[in-house]
């Protein structure tokens, strides 16, 4: 399932989301940071969530000043950064996870690390590793032309984040520039688990769909099968991050952490089936 000629796997991502739709369910998208609890442990965690039932995985590139991430993911990022995680480790995580599972694997990252690393270098290495694309929560669409040119050349998706505060005209601009899917942040604020995901998210998905045929995946706040089922009722994909990371943080050792994330992925995979 590796990519040919350094082409990324945007087609695999699109096919995976289309397959979920054809099965009358939402796709389950799992988020895990690279290098947490270690680089090798992080790769095993990705394999575990896919074994449990995740369709797509986002690998977080740990950052010292994350604007979108709540305390759980920040804690994991701190552990990864103290462990000395590098961009090469993020790329390796993508490569090994994709080779082992055949699943589409994206990187979620703030813009600054890519800018420093070099856009052409990053996109070519990510594509060669079999990556499906990038989620770029803080890259303004109007400043994204250079990134998109290189991502397109290498067969990588460019996933932008929309929020309930986004006006309709702005949504149209964002979705026109994006590819793969649209990441709909269910509410204002940072990642973390919440009691209710609810109406704001459904409204945002409806408004986003009015501007684009891209699948819309909802993240921020989904942590259990009941919430996954609620979101699957109106979205193409359900994104879960903090709940997986918390299980790994709370586990007494890696094997029990892997069992826990595999089990949660299984419960969520049941939840996203609409029947």
CSV table of C-alpha atoms in Angstrom, one decimal, residues 63-162:
chain,number,residue,atom,x,y,z
A,63,UNK,CA,4.4,21.9,19.2
A,64,UNK,CA,5.4,24.0,22.2
A,65,UNK,CA,2.7,26.6,21.7
A,66,UNK,CA,-0.5,24.8,20.5
A,67,UNK,CA,-3.4,27.2,20.0
A,68,UNK,CA,-6.1,24.6,19.3
A,69,UNK,CA,-5.1,21.9,21.8
A,70,UNK,CA,-6.5,21.5,25.3
A,71,UNK,CA,-4.6,20.3,28.4
A,72,UNK,CA,-4.7,16.6,27.6
A,73,UNK,CA,-3.0,16.9,24.2
A,74,UNK,CA,-0.7,19.7,25.5
A,75,UNK,CA,0.5,17.2,28.2
A,76,UNK,CA,1.2,14.5,25.6
A,77,UNK,CA,3.0,17.1,23.4
A,78,UNK,CA,5.2,18.1,26.3
A,79,UNK,CA,6.2,14.5,26.9
A,80,UNK,CA,7.0,14.0,23.2
A,81,UNK,CA,9.0,17.3,23.0
A,82,UNK,CA,10.9,16.4,26.2
A,83,UNK,CA,11.6,13.0,24.5
A,84,UNK,CA,13.2,14.9,21.7
A,85,UNK,CA,10.7,14.2,18.9
A,86,UNK,CA,11.7,15.6,15.5
A,87,UNK,CA,9.9,16.1,12.2
A,88,UNK,CA,11.8,13.0,11.0
A,89,UNK,CA,10.1,11.0,13.8
A,90,UNK,CA,6.7,12.3,12.6
A,91,UNK,CA,7.4,11.2,9.1
A,92,UNK,CA,8.6,7.8,10.3
A,93,UNK,CA,5.4,7.5,12.4
A,94,UNK,CA,3.3,8.1,9.2
A,95,UNK,CA,5.4,5.7,7.1
A,96,UNK,CA,5.3,2.8,9.6
A,97,UNK,CA,1.7,3.2,10.5
A,98,UNK,CA,0.6,3.4,6.9
A,99,UNK,CA,2.8,0.5,5.8
A,100,UNK,CA,1.5,-1.7,8.7
A,101,UNK,CA,-2.2,-0.9,8.2
A,102,UNK,CA,-2.9,0.4,4.7
A,103,UNK,CA,-5.0,3.2,6.3
A,104,UNK,CA,-4.8,6.9,5.2
A,105,UNK,CA,-2.6,8.8,7.6
A,106,UNK,CA,-2.5,12.6,7.8
A,107,UNK,CA,-0.3,15.0,9.8
A,108,UNK,CA,-1.9,17.7,11.9
A,109,UNK,CA,0.5,20.6,12.4
A,110,UNK,CA,0.8,24.3,13.0
A,111,UNK,CA,2.4,26.2,10.2
A,112,UNK,CA,5.6,27.4,11.8
A,113,UNK,CA,7.4,23.9,12.0
A,114,UNK,CA,6.7,23.3,8.3
A,115,UNK,CA,7.8,26.8,7.3
A,116,UNK,CA,11.1,26.3,9.2
A,117,UNK,CA,11.6,22.8,7.7
A,118,UNK,CA,10.9,23.9,4.2
A,119,UNK,CA,7.6,23.3,2.3
A,120,UNK,CA,9.0,21.3,-0.6
A,121,UNK,CA,11.1,19.2,1.8
A,122,UNK,CA,8.2,18.5,4.1
A,123,UNK,CA,5.6,17.7,1.3
A,124,UNK,CA,8.0,15.4,-0.6
A,125,UNK,CA,9.0,13.5,2.5
A,126,UNK,CA,5.4,13.2,3.7
A,127,UNK,CA,4.3,11.9,0.3
A,128,UNK,CA,7.3,9.5,0.1
A,129,UNK,CA,6.2,8.1,3.5
A,130,UNK,CA,2.7,7.3,2.1
A,131,UNK,CA,1.1,10.2,3.9
A,132,UNK,CA,-2.4,11.3,2.8
A,133,UNK,CA,-2.1,15.0,3.6
A,134,UNK,CA,-2.0,17.7,6.2
A,135,UNK,CA,-4.5,19.4,8.5
A,136,UNK,CA,-3.3,23.0,9.0
A,137,UNK,CA,-5.4,24.7,11.7
A,138,UNK,CA,-3.5,28.0,11.8
A,139,UNK,CA,-2.6,28.5,8.1
A,140,UNK,CA,-4.8,31.3,6.7
A,141,UNK,CA,-6.2,30.3,3.3
A,142,UNK,CA,-5.1,33.6,1.8
A,143,UNK,CA,-1.5,32.7,2.7
A,144,UNK,CA,-1.7,29.0,1.6
A,145,UNK,CA,-0.8,29.2,-2.1
A,146,UNK,CA,2.8,28.0,-1.7
A,147,UNK,CA,1.7,25.1,0.5
A,148,UNK,CA,-1.1,24.1,-1.8
A,149,UNK,CA,1.1,24.1,-4.9
A,150,UNK,CA,3.5,21.7,-3.3
A,151,UNK,CA,0.8,19.5,-1.7
A,152,UNK,CA,-1.0,19.2,-5.0
A,153,UNK,CA,2.2,18.3,-6.8
A,154,UNK,CA,2.8,15.5,-4.3
A,155,UNK,CA,-0.7,14.1,-4.1
A,156,UNK,CA,-1.4,15.4,-0.6
A,157,UNK,CA,-4.7,16.7,0.8
A,158,UNK,CA,-4.9,20.2,2.4
A,159,UNK,CA,-7.4,20.1,5.2
A,160,UNK,CA,-8.5,23.4,6.6
A,161,UNK,CA,-10.4,24.0,9.8
A,162,UNK,CA,-13.7,25.8,9.9
